[in-house]
Amino acid sequence: MGILNRFLLFLFSLVSIAGGGALLVVAARLLPQQEWLSLVDQYAGRPECLAGFAIYLIVGLHLLLSSLLVRSSGQETRGELTLVAGAAGSIQVASAAVRDVAERAARDVRGVRDVHARLTSHRPDGTGADSSIRLSLQLVLGTETPVRETADAVHEAVQAALSSLLGFPDVAIELSVSEITQAKLPNQPRVS
């Protein structure tokens, strides 16, 4: 639930509690019948009162629909990923490290000029353990190599790197080519 929906829920709860308290006072006959009937008579039919009830109803319906809509369980992973959960405990690797491994493996393939990786984790059980990981790679390729062979080589290289370095046996990898260029990348020193 987003911050806006949380704020609306807070306001909706306050108004509902106040309205429930007023109904309790009326039902317990703590307020004389003539007084609350005169209040109802005074405010019934006024445009601002009708607008307030309409807003209350709309917010209530919005919150109801927000709670009933099923959201996708896949979300871009920003924190830690559980790699192995065994007798010795679970091994955690930052998602940035997984993206870095994938990007390095893809850049080592001939014809790849640049790559941007996006990692998505699907957690249908809601326990926090990663049940499946999807990696989306956006490639910038050079004109010197065919797209199909380069994409196959990138897929194999990334799959092998994730399997050997991180222990992911099979990761769903989605490749897309965003640009095919003749420009050379500047020589950048590698940091070890």
Short mmCIF file of N, CA and C in Angstrom, two decimals:
data_model
loop_
_atom_site.label_atom_id
_atom_site.label_comp_id
_atom_site.label_asym_id
_atom_site.label_seq_id
_atom_site.Cartn_x
_atom_site.Cartn_y
_atom_site.Cartn_z
N MET A 1 0.85 -1.17 0.00
CA MET A 1 0.00 0.00 0.00
C MET A 1 0.90 1.23 0.00
N GLY A 2 0.60 2.15 -0.89
CA GLY A 2 1.40 3.35 -1.02
C GLY A 2 1.15 4.35 0.09
N ILE A 3 1.97 5.37 0.13
CA ILE A 3 1.88 6.38 1.18
C ILE A 3 0.57 7.16 1.10
N LEU A 4 0.09 7.42 -0.12
CA LEU A 4 -1.18 8.14 -0.27
C LEU A 4 -2.34 7.32 0.28
N ASN A 5 -2.36 6.04 -0.05
CA ASN A 5 -3.43 5.18 0.46
C ASN A 5 -3.36 5.03 1.98
N ARG A 6 -2.16 5.02 2.54
CA ARG A 6 -2.03 4.95 4.00
C ARG A 6 -2.59 6.22 4.65
N PHE A 7 -2.29 7.37 4.04
CA PHE A 7 -2.81 8.63 4.57
C PHE A 7 -4.34 8.68 4.47
N LEU A 8 -4.88 8.26 3.31
CA LEU A 8 -6.33 8.22 3.15
C LEU A 8 -6.98 7.27 4.15
N LEU A 9 -6.34 6.13 4.38
CA LEU A 9 -6.86 5.18 5.36
C LEU A 9 -6.86 5.77 6.76
N PHE A 10 -5.81 6.53 7.09
CA PHE A 10 -5.74 7.19 8.39
C PHE A 10 -6.90 8.17 8.56
N LEU A 11 -7.11 9.04 7.55
CA LEU A 11 -8.21 10.01 7.63
C LEU A 11 -9.56 9.32 7.66
N PHE A 12 -9.72 8.29 6.82
CA PHE A 12 -10.97 7.54 6.76
C PHE A 12 -11.27 6.90 8.13
N SER A 13 -10.24 6.37 8.77
CA SER A 13 -10.42 5.75 10.09
C SER A 13 -10.82 6.78 11.13
N LEU A 14 -10.19 7.96 11.11
CA LEU A 14 -10.56 9.01 12.07
C LEU A 14 -12.02 9.43 11.91
N VAL A 15 -12.45 9.65 10.66
CA VAL A 15 -13.83 10.07 10.42
C VAL A 15 -14.80 8.96 10.82
N SER A 16 -14.42 7.70 10.53
CA SER A 16 -15.29 6.57 10.89
C SER A 16 -15.41 6.43 12.40
N ILE A 17 -14.32 6.62 13.11
CA ILE A 17 -14.35 6.53 14.57
C ILE A 17 -15.22 7.65 15.15
N ALA A 18 -15.08 8.87 14.61
CA ALA A 18 -15.91 9.99 15.09
C ALA A 18 -17.38 9.73 14.80
N GLY A 19 -17.68 9.24 13.60
CA GLY A 19 -19.08 8.93 13.27
C GLY A 19 -19.63 7.80 14.12
N GLY A 20 -18.82 6.79 14.37
CA GLY A 20 -19.25 5.69 15.24
C GLY A 20 -19.49 6.16 16.66
N GLY A 21 -18.63 7.06 17.14
CA GLY A 21 -18.83 7.61 18.49
C GLY A 21 -20.11 8.42 18.58
N ALA A 22 -20.39 9.20 17.52
CA ALA A 22 -21.64 9.98 17.52
C ALA A 22 -22.86 9.06 17.51
N LEU A 23 -22.81 8.01 16.73
CA LEU A 23 -23.93 7.05 16.72
C LEU A 23 -24.08 6.35 18.06
N LEU A 24 -22.98 6.07 18.73
CA LEU A 24 -23.04 5.45 20.04
C LEU A 24 -23.69 6.38 21.06
N VAL A 25 -23.36 7.67 20.98
CA VAL A 25 -23.96 8.66 21.89
C VAL A 25 -25.46 8.75 21.66
N VAL A 26 -25.86 8.72 20.37
CA VAL A 26 -27.30 8.79 20.05
C VAL A 26 -28.00 7.51 20.48
N ALA A 27 -27.38 6.34 20.21
CA ALA A 27 -28.02 5.07 20.56
C ALA A 27 -28.12 4.88 22.06
N ALA A 28 -27.18 5.39 22.82
CA ALA A 28 -27.21 5.26 24.28
C ALA A 28 -28.09 6.33 24.92
N ARG A 29 -28.68 7.19 24.12
CA ARG A 29 -29.57 8.26 24.56
C ARG A 29 -28.88 9.22 25.54
N LEU A 30 -27.55 9.44 25.29
CA LEU A 30 -26.82 10.40 26.09
C LEU A 30 -27.09 11.82 25.62
N LEU A 31 -27.52 11.97 24.38
CA LEU A 31 -27.87 13.25 23.80
C LEU A 31 -29.39 13.24 23.60
N PRO A 32 -30.08 14.23 24.11
CA PRO A 32 -31.54 14.23 23.95
C PRO A 32 -31.94 14.19 22.47
N GLN A 33 -33.05 13.51 22.21
CA GLN A 33 -33.51 13.29 20.84
C GLN A 33 -33.77 14.61 20.12
N GLN A 34 -34.30 15.60 20.78
CA GLN A 34 -34.61 16.87 20.14
C GLN A 34 -33.34 17.56 19.64
N GLU A 35 -32.23 17.44 20.39
CA GLU A 35 -31.00 18.12 19.99
C GLU A 35 -30.38 17.48 18.75
N TRP A 36 -30.27 16.15 18.71
CA TRP A 36 -29.63 15.56 17.53
C TRP A 36 -30.55 15.61 16.32
N LEU A 37 -31.88 15.61 16.53
CA LEU A 37 -32.79 15.78 15.40
C LEU A 37 -32.72 17.20 14.83
N SER A 38 -32.50 18.18 15.70
CA SER A 38 -32.35 19.55 15.19
C SER A 38 -31.03 19.71 14.43
N LEU A 39 -29.97 19.01 14.87
CA LEU A 39 -28.70 19.03 14.13
C LEU A 39 -28.86 18.38 12.76
N VAL A 40 -29.56 17.26 12.71
CA VAL A 40 -29.79 16.58 11.42
C VAL A 40 -30.62 17.48 10.53
N ASP A 41 -31.64 18.12 11.07
CA ASP A 41 -32.48 19.04 10.29
C ASP A 41 -31.68 20.22 9.76
N GLN A 42 -30.77 20.72 10.58
CA GLN A 42 -29.98 21.89 10.20
C GLN A 42 -29.02 21.58 9.05
N TYR A 43 -28.37 20.39 9.06
CA TYR A 43 -27.33 20.08 8.08
C TYR A 43 -27.82 19.24 6.91
N ALA A 44 -28.97 18.63 7.00
CA ALA A 44 -29.47 17.78 5.92
C ALA A 44 -29.76 18.62 4.67
N GLY A 45 -29.27 18.16 3.54
CA GLY A 45 -29.53 18.82 2.28
C GLY A 45 -28.57 19.94 1.93
N ARG A 46 -27.67 20.30 2.83
CA ARG A 46 -26.71 21.37 2.52
C ARG A 46 -25.64 20.82 1.57
N PRO A 47 -25.21 21.64 0.59
CA PRO A 47 -24.24 21.15 -0.41
C PRO A 47 -22.92 20.69 0.19
N GLU A 48 -22.42 21.41 1.20
CA GLU A 48 -21.14 21.00 1.79
C GLU A 48 -21.25 19.69 2.55
N CYS A 49 -22.40 19.44 3.14
CA CYS A 49 -22.63 18.18 3.84
C CYS A 49 -22.71 17.03 2.83
N LEU A 50 -23.43 17.26 1.73
CA LEU A 50 -23.52 16.24 0.68
C LEU A 50 -22.15 15.97 0.05
N ALA A 51 -21.35 17.02 -0.15
CA ALA A 51 -20.01 16.85 -0.72
C ALA A 51 -19.12 16.05 0.23
N GLY A 52 -19.22 16.32 1.52
CA GLY A 52 -18.44 15.58 2.51
C GLY A 52 -18.78 14.10 2.52
N PHE A 53 -20.10 13.79 2.47
CA PHE A 53 -20.51 12.38 2.42
C PHE A 53 -20.07 11.70 1.12
N ALA A 54 -20.12 12.45 0.01
CA ALA A 54 -19.68 11.88 -1.28
C ALA A 54 -18.18 11.59 -1.25
N ILE A 55 -17.39 12.50 -0.70
CA ILE A 55 -15.94 12.27 -0.59
C ILE A 55 -15.66 11.09 0.32
N TYR A 56 -16.38 11.00 1.43
CA TYR A 56 -16.22 9.88 2.35
C TYR A 56 -16.52 8.56 1.65
N LEU A 57 -17.59 8.54 0.86
CA LEU A 57 -17.96 7.33 0.13
C LEU A 57 -16.93 6.97 -0.94
N ILE A 58 -16.45 7.96 -1.67
CA ILE A 58 -15.46 7.71 -2.72
C ILE A 58 -14.15 7.19 -2.12
N VAL A 59 -13.69 7.80 -1.03
CA VAL A 59 -12.46 7.34 -0.38
C VAL A 59 -12.64 5.91 0.13
N GLY A 60 -13.79 5.63 0.71
CA GLY A 60 -14.05 4.28 1.19
C GLY A 60 -14.04 3.25 0.07
N LEU A 61 -14.66 3.58 -1.07
CA LEU A 61 -14.64 2.67 -2.21
C LEU A 61 -13.23 2.50 -2.77
N HIS A 62 -12.47 3.59 -2.82
CA HIS A 62 -11.09 3.51 -3.30
C HIS A 62 -10.26 2.59 -2.41
N LEU A 63 -10.38 2.74 -1.10
CA LEU A 63 -9.62 1.90 -0.18
C LEU A 63 -10.06 0.44 -0.27
N LEU A 64 -11.35 0.22 -0.46
CA LEU A 64 -11.85 -1.15 -0.63
C LEU A 64 -11.28 -1.79 -1.88
N LEU A 65 -11.30 -1.06 -3.00
CA LEU A 65 -10.75 -1.60 -4.24
C LEU A 65 -9.24 -1.80 -4.14
N SER A 66 -8.53 -0.90 -3.46
CA SER A 66 -7.09 -1.05 -3.29
C SER A 66 -6.75 -2.30 -2.49
N SER A 67 -7.57 -2.61 -1.52
CA SER A 67 -7.30 -3.80 -0.71
C SER A 67 -7.65 -5.09 -1.44
N LEU A 68 -8.59 -5.03 -2.39
CA LEU A 68 -9.01 -6.24 -3.09
C LEU A 68 -8.21 -6.53 -4.35
N LEU A 69 -7.58 -5.50 -4.95
CA LEU A 69 -6.82 -5.71 -6.16
C LEU A 69 -5.57 -6.51 -5.86
N VAL A 70 -5.31 -7.51 -6.70
CA VAL A 70 -4.12 -8.34 -6.53
C VAL A 70 -3.00 -7.71 -7.33
N ARG A 71 -1.94 -7.39 -6.66
CA ARG A 71 -0.77 -6.81 -7.31
C ARG A 71 0.16 -7.93 -7.74
N SER A 72 0.98 -7.63 -8.73
CA SER A 72 1.99 -8.59 -9.17
C SER A 72 2.98 -8.83 -8.05
N SER A 73 3.37 -10.08 -7.86
CA SER A 73 4.32 -10.39 -6.80
C SER A 73 5.75 -10.09 -7.22
N GLY A 74 5.95 -9.78 -8.51
CA GLY A 74 7.29 -9.45 -8.98
C GLY A 74 7.57 -7.98 -8.77
N GLN A 75 8.69 -7.67 -8.21
CA GLN A 75 9.07 -6.29 -8.02
C GLN A 75 10.57 -6.18 -8.18
N GLU A 76 11.00 -5.00 -8.60
CA GLU A 76 12.44 -4.84 -8.78
C GLU A 76 13.10 -4.97 -7.42
N THR A 77 14.13 -5.80 -7.39
CA THR A 77 14.79 -6.10 -6.14
C THR A 77 15.86 -5.05 -5.87
N ARG A 78 15.82 -4.47 -4.68
CA ARG A 78 16.79 -3.46 -4.33
C ARG A 78 17.66 -3.91 -3.16
N GLY A 79 17.21 -4.82 -2.36
CA GLY A 79 17.93 -5.20 -1.15
C GLY A 79 18.76 -6.45 -1.32
N GLU A 80 18.61 -7.36 -0.41
CA GLU A 80 19.39 -8.58 -0.39
C GLU A 80 18.60 -9.73 -1.01
N LEU A 81 19.32 -10.67 -1.57
CA LEU A 81 18.73 -11.87 -2.13
C LEU A 81 19.22 -13.08 -1.35
N THR A 82 18.34 -13.99 -1.02
CA THR A 82 18.75 -15.21 -0.36
C THR A 82 19.21 -16.19 -1.42
N LEU A 83 20.45 -16.61 -1.34
CA LEU A 83 20.97 -17.55 -2.32
C LEU A 83 20.76 -18.99 -1.88
N VAL A 84 21.23 -19.32 -0.70
CA VAL A 84 21.15 -20.69 -0.23
C VAL A 84 20.64 -20.65 1.20
N ALA A 85 19.65 -21.46 1.48
CA ALA A 85 19.17 -21.60 2.85
C ALA A 85 19.45 -23.04 3.26
N GLY A 86 20.47 -23.23 4.07
CA GLY A 86 20.86 -24.57 4.46
C GLY A 86 21.00 -24.68 5.95
N ALA A 87 21.69 -25.73 6.38
CA ALA A 87 21.87 -25.98 7.80
C ALA A 87 22.71 -24.89 8.46
N ALA A 88 23.65 -24.34 7.72
CA ALA A 88 24.52 -23.30 8.27
C ALA A 88 23.87 -21.92 8.23
N GLY A 89 22.68 -21.80 7.68
CA GLY A 89 22.01 -20.51 7.57
C GLY A 89 21.86 -20.11 6.12
N SER A 90 21.43 -18.88 5.92
CA SER A 90 21.22 -18.42 4.56
C SER A 90 22.34 -17.47 4.16
N ILE A 91 22.71 -17.54 2.91
CA ILE A 91 23.75 -16.68 2.37
C ILE A 91 23.05 -15.55 1.62
N GLN A 92 23.40 -14.32 1.96
CA GLN A 92 22.76 -13.15 1.36
C GLN A 92 23.73 -12.47 0.39
N VAL A 93 23.23 -12.09 -0.76
CA VAL A 93 24.02 -11.33 -1.73
C VAL A 93 23.18 -10.13 -2.15
N ALA A 94 23.79 -8.96 -2.20
CA ALA A 94 23.08 -7.75 -2.60
C ALA A 94 22.67 -7.86 -4.07
N SER A 95 21.50 -7.35 -4.38
CA SER A 95 21.02 -7.40 -5.77
C SER A 95 21.93 -6.60 -6.69
N ALA A 96 22.57 -5.55 -6.16
CA ALA A 96 23.51 -4.78 -6.98
C ALA A 96 24.69 -5.65 -7.40
N ALA A 97 25.12 -6.56 -6.53
CA ALA A 97 26.22 -7.47 -6.88
C ALA A 97 25.79 -8.44 -7.98
N VAL A 98 24.55 -8.92 -7.92
CA VAL A 98 24.05 -9.83 -8.95
C VAL A 98 23.98 -9.10 -10.29
N ARG A 99 23.48 -7.87 -10.28
CA ARG A 99 23.42 -7.08 -11.51
C ARG A 99 24.82 -6.82 -12.06
N ASP A 100 25.78 -6.55 -11.16
CA ASP A 100 27.15 -6.29 -11.58
C ASP A 100 27.77 -7.51 -12.24
N VAL A 101 27.55 -8.69 -11.67
CA VAL A 101 28.07 -9.93 -12.26
C VAL A 101 27.49 -10.13 -13.65
N ALA A 102 26.19 -9.90 -13.79
CA ALA A 102 25.53 -10.09 -15.08
C ALA A 102 26.05 -9.08 -16.11
N GLU A 103 26.21 -7.84 -15.71
CA GLU A 103 26.69 -6.81 -16.63
C GLU A 103 28.12 -7.07 -17.08
N ARG A 104 28.98 -7.51 -16.15
CA ARG A 104 30.36 -7.82 -16.52
C ARG A 104 30.42 -8.99 -17.50
N ALA A 105 29.63 -10.02 -17.23
CA ALA A 105 29.63 -11.18 -18.12
C ALA A 105 29.13 -10.79 -19.51
N ALA A 106 28.13 -9.93 -19.57
CA ALA A 106 27.59 -9.51 -20.87
C ALA A 106 28.59 -8.62 -21.61
N ARG A 107 29.29 -7.74 -20.90
CA ARG A 107 30.26 -6.85 -21.56
C ARG A 107 31.46 -7.61 -22.12
N ASP A 108 31.74 -8.79 -21.57
CA ASP A 108 32.87 -9.58 -22.06
C ASP A 108 32.57 -10.25 -23.40
N VAL A 109 31.33 -10.26 -23.82
CA VAL A 109 30.96 -10.87 -25.09
C VAL A 109 31.32 -9.90 -26.22
N ARG A 110 31.92 -10.44 -27.27
CA ARG A 110 32.32 -9.63 -28.42
C ARG A 110 31.09 -9.01 -29.07
N GLY A 111 31.12 -7.71 -29.30
CA GLY A 111 30.03 -7.00 -29.96
C GLY A 111 29.14 -6.22 -29.01
N VAL A 112 29.26 -6.48 -27.70
CA VAL A 112 28.43 -5.76 -26.72
C VAL A 112 29.17 -4.49 -26.33
N ARG A 113 28.54 -3.34 -26.59
CA ARG A 113 29.14 -2.05 -26.25
C ARG A 113 28.75 -1.59 -24.85
N ASP A 114 27.50 -1.82 -24.49
CA ASP A 114 27.04 -1.42 -23.16
C ASP A 114 25.87 -2.30 -22.77
N VAL A 115 25.62 -2.42 -21.48
CA VAL A 115 24.52 -3.24 -20.97
C VAL A 115 23.99 -2.63 -19.68
N HIS A 116 22.68 -2.73 -19.51
CA HIS A 116 22.04 -2.29 -18.27
C HIS A 116 21.16 -3.45 -17.79
N ALA A 117 21.38 -3.88 -16.55
CA ALA A 117 20.65 -5.03 -16.00
C ALA A 117 19.60 -4.55 -15.01
N ARG A 118 18.48 -5.26 -15.00
CA ARG A 118 17.40 -5.01 -14.03
C ARG A 118 17.00 -6.36 -13.46
N LEU A 119 16.99 -6.46 -12.15
CA LEU A 119 16.72 -7.72 -11.47
C LEU A 119 15.35 -7.67 -10.82
N THR A 120 14.55 -8.69 -11.07
CA THR A 120 13.21 -8.77 -10.49
C THR A 120 13.10 -10.09 -9.74
N SER A 121 12.55 -10.02 -8.54
CA SER A 121 12.37 -11.22 -7.73
C SER A 121 10.89 -11.47 -7.55
N HIS A 122 10.46 -12.69 -7.79
CA HIS A 122 9.06 -13.08 -7.60
C HIS A 122 8.96 -13.86 -6.30
N ARG A 123 8.17 -13.35 -5.38
CA ARG A 123 8.02 -14.00 -4.08
C ARG A 123 6.54 -14.30 -3.83
N PRO A 124 6.01 -15.34 -4.42
CA PRO A 124 4.58 -15.61 -4.24
C PRO A 124 4.21 -16.06 -2.83
N ASP A 125 5.17 -16.63 -2.10
CA ASP A 125 4.84 -17.10 -0.77
C ASP A 125 4.83 -16.01 0.28
N GLY A 126 5.46 -14.87 -0.02
CA GLY A 126 5.45 -13.74 0.90
C GLY A 126 6.37 -13.89 2.09
N THR A 127 7.19 -14.93 2.14
CA THR A 127 8.05 -15.15 3.29
C THR A 127 9.37 -14.43 3.18
N GLY A 128 9.69 -13.89 2.00
CA GLY A 128 10.95 -13.20 1.83
C GLY A 128 11.99 -14.05 1.13
N ALA A 129 11.78 -15.35 1.04
CA ALA A 129 12.73 -16.20 0.32
C ALA A 129 12.46 -16.06 -1.17
N ASP A 130 13.52 -16.00 -1.95
CA ASP A 130 13.38 -15.83 -3.39
C ASP A 130 13.04 -17.15 -4.03
N SER A 131 11.87 -17.23 -4.65
CA SER A 131 11.49 -18.46 -5.32
C SER A 131 11.91 -18.44 -6.78
N SER A 132 11.94 -17.29 -7.39
CA SER A 132 12.43 -17.20 -8.76
C SER A 132 12.96 -15.80 -9.01
N ILE A 133 13.98 -15.73 -9.84
CA ILE A 133 14.62 -14.45 -10.14
C ILE A 133 14.62 -14.27 -11.65
N ARG A 134 14.25 -13.08 -12.08
CA ARG A 134 14.24 -12.74 -13.51
C ARG A 134 15.20 -11.58 -13.73
N LEU A 135 16.03 -11.73 -14.75
CA LEU A 135 17.02 -10.72 -15.07
C LEU A 135 16.71 -10.16 -16.45
N SER A 136 16.55 -8.85 -16.53
CA SER A 136 16.32 -8.18 -17.81
C SER A 136 17.58 -7.41 -18.19
N LEU A 137 18.11 -7.71 -19.37
CA LEU A 137 19.31 -7.05 -19.85
C LEU A 137 18.98 -6.21 -21.06
N GLN A 138 19.35 -4.94 -21.01
CA GLN A 138 19.17 -4.04 -22.14
C GLN A 138 20.55 -3.81 -22.75
N LEU A 139 20.71 -4.23 -24.01
CA LEU A 139 22.02 -4.24 -24.65
C LEU A 139 22.17 -3.13 -25.67
N VAL A 140 23.39 -2.62 -25.77
CA VAL A 140 23.80 -1.75 -26.87
C VAL A 140 24.86 -2.55 -27.62
N LEU A 141 24.57 -2.87 -28.87
CA LEU A 141 25.45 -3.73 -29.66
C LEU A 141 26.16 -2.93 -30.74
N GLY A 142 27.32 -3.46 -31.14
CA GLY A 142 28.06 -2.89 -32.25
C GLY A 142 27.57 -3.50 -33.56
N THR A 143 27.89 -2.84 -34.65
CA THR A 143 27.43 -3.31 -35.97
C THR A 143 28.29 -4.44 -36.50
N GLU A 144 29.37 -4.78 -35.83
CA GLU A 144 30.29 -5.78 -36.36
C GLU A 144 29.84 -7.22 -36.15
N THR A 145 28.84 -7.46 -35.29
CA THR A 145 28.40 -8.83 -35.03
C THR A 145 26.90 -8.95 -35.23
N PRO A 146 26.42 -10.12 -35.65
CA PRO A 146 24.98 -10.34 -35.81
C PRO A 146 24.26 -10.35 -34.46
N VAL A 147 23.07 -9.84 -34.46
CA VAL A 147 22.31 -9.70 -33.22
C VAL A 147 21.98 -11.05 -32.60
N ARG A 148 21.51 -11.99 -33.39
CA ARG A 148 21.08 -13.28 -32.85
C ARG A 148 22.24 -14.02 -32.18
N GLU A 149 23.39 -14.10 -32.85
CA GLU A 149 24.54 -14.81 -32.28
C GLU A 149 25.06 -14.09 -31.04
N THR A 150 25.07 -12.77 -31.07
CA THR A 150 25.54 -12.00 -29.92
C THR A 150 24.59 -12.19 -28.73
N ALA A 151 23.30 -12.17 -29.00
CA ALA A 151 22.32 -12.36 -27.91
C ALA A 151 22.44 -13.76 -27.32
N ASP A 152 22.63 -14.77 -28.16
CA ASP A 152 22.81 -16.13 -27.65
C ASP A 152 24.08 -16.23 -26.80
N ALA A 153 25.15 -15.59 -27.26
CA ALA A 153 26.41 -15.61 -26.50
C ALA A 153 26.26 -14.88 -25.17
N VAL A 154 25.54 -13.76 -25.16
CA VAL A 154 25.31 -13.02 -23.92
C VAL A 154 24.50 -13.87 -22.95
N HIS A 155 23.46 -14.51 -23.45
CA HIS A 155 22.62 -15.36 -22.60
C HIS A 155 23.45 -16.47 -21.95
N GLU A 156 24.27 -17.14 -22.75
CA GLU A 156 25.09 -18.23 -22.22
C GLU A 156 26.13 -17.72 -21.23
N ALA A 157 26.77 -16.59 -21.54
CA ALA A 157 27.80 -16.06 -20.66
C ALA A 157 27.22 -15.62 -19.32
N VAL A 158 26.08 -14.95 -19.35
CA VAL A 158 25.46 -14.49 -18.10
C VAL A 158 24.97 -15.68 -17.29
N GLN A 159 24.34 -16.64 -17.95
CA GLN A 159 23.86 -17.83 -17.25
C GLN A 159 25.02 -18.57 -16.59
N ALA A 160 26.14 -18.71 -17.31
CA ALA A 160 27.30 -19.40 -16.76
C ALA A 160 27.90 -18.62 -15.57
N ALA A 161 27.99 -17.31 -15.69
CA ALA A 161 28.54 -16.50 -14.60
C ALA A 161 27.67 -16.57 -13.35
N LEU A 162 26.36 -16.47 -13.52
CA LEU A 162 25.46 -16.53 -12.37
C LEU A 162 25.48 -17.91 -11.73
N SER A 163 25.63 -18.93 -12.54
CA SER A 163 25.66 -20.29 -12.02
C SER A 163 26.96 -20.58 -11.28
N SER A 164 28.09 -20.21 -11.88
CA SER A 164 29.38 -20.55 -11.26
C SER A 164 29.73 -19.64 -10.08
N LEU A 165 29.48 -18.33 -10.21
CA LEU A 165 29.87 -17.41 -9.14
C LEU A 165 28.88 -17.34 -7.99
N LEU A 166 27.59 -17.36 -8.31
CA LEU A 166 26.58 -17.13 -7.28
C LEU A 166 25.75 -18.35 -6.92
N GLY A 167 25.85 -19.40 -7.71
CA GLY A 167 25.11 -20.61 -7.40
C GLY A 167 23.68 -20.61 -7.87
N PHE A 168 23.31 -19.69 -8.77
CA PHE A 168 21.97 -19.72 -9.34
C PHE A 168 21.97 -20.73 -10.47
N PRO A 169 21.26 -21.85 -10.35
CA PRO A 169 21.31 -22.87 -11.39
C PRO A 169 20.66 -22.44 -12.69
N ASP A 170 19.51 -21.78 -12.62
CA ASP A 170 18.81 -21.40 -13.84
C ASP A 170 18.04 -20.11 -13.58
N VAL A 171 18.44 -19.04 -14.24
CA VAL A 171 17.81 -17.73 -14.08
C VAL A 171 17.12 -17.37 -15.39
N ALA A 172 15.89 -16.88 -15.28
CA ALA A 172 15.18 -16.42 -16.47
C ALA A 172 15.80 -15.10 -16.91
N ILE A 173 16.36 -15.10 -18.13
CA ILE A 173 17.03 -13.91 -18.64
C ILE A 173 16.27 -13.40 -19.85
N GLU A 174 15.92 -12.14 -19.80
CA GLU A 174 15.22 -11.50 -20.91
C GLU A 174 16.16 -10.48 -21.53
N LEU A 175 16.41 -10.60 -22.82
CA LEU A 175 17.32 -9.71 -23.52
C LEU A 175 16.55 -8.77 -24.43
N SER A 176 17.00 -7.53 -24.48
CA SER A 176 16.45 -6.58 -25.44
C SER A 176 17.59 -5.71 -25.95
N VAL A 177 17.54 -5.40 -27.22
CA VAL A 177 18.57 -4.56 -27.84
C VAL A 177 18.00 -3.17 -27.98
N SER A 178 18.61 -2.21 -27.29
CA SER A 178 18.10 -0.84 -27.32
C SER A 178 18.76 -0.01 -28.41
N GLU A 179 19.97 -0.44 -28.85
CA GLU A 179 20.67 0.36 -29.85
C GLU A 179 21.72 -0.51 -30.54
N ILE A 180 21.91 -0.25 -31.82
CA ILE A 180 23.00 -0.84 -32.58
C ILE A 180 23.82 0.33 -33.12
N THR A 181 25.09 0.36 -32.74
CA THR A 181 25.88 1.55 -33.03
C THR A 181 27.25 1.18 -33.60
N GLN A 182 27.86 2.14 -34.25
CA GLN A 182 29.22 1.98 -34.75
C GLN A 182 30.22 2.67 -33.84
N ALA A 183 29.74 3.43 -32.90
CA ALA A 183 30.61 4.20 -32.01
C ALA A 183 31.40 3.25 -31.12
N LYS A 184 32.64 3.60 -30.88
CA LYS A 184 33.50 2.84 -29.99
C LYS A 184 33.39 3.42 -28.58
N LEU A 185 33.42 2.55 -27.61
CA LEU A 185 33.43 3.02 -26.23
C LEU A 185 34.83 3.50 -25.88
N PRO A 186 34.96 4.56 -25.10
CA PRO A 186 36.29 5.02 -24.70
C PRO A 186 36.96 3.98 -23.83
N ASN A 187 38.29 3.90 -23.92
CA ASN A 187 39.04 2.98 -23.08
C ASN A 187 38.97 3.48 -21.65
N GLN A 188 38.39 2.63 -20.80
CA GLN A 188 38.25 3.00 -19.40
C GLN A 188 39.09 2.03 -18.58
N PRO A 189 39.85 2.56 -17.63
CA PRO A 189 40.63 1.64 -16.79
C PRO A 189 39.71 0.83 -15.91
N ARG A 190 40.00 -0.44 -15.75
CA ARG A 190 39.19 -1.32 -14.91
C ARG A 190 39.72 -1.28 -13.48
N VAL A 191 38.81 -1.24 -12.56
CA VAL A 191 39.17 -1.23 -11.15
C VAL A 191 39.13 -2.67 -10.67
N SER A 192 40.18 -3.10 -10.02
CA SER A 192 40.23 -4.48 -9.53
C SER A 192 39.86 -4.54 -8.09
#
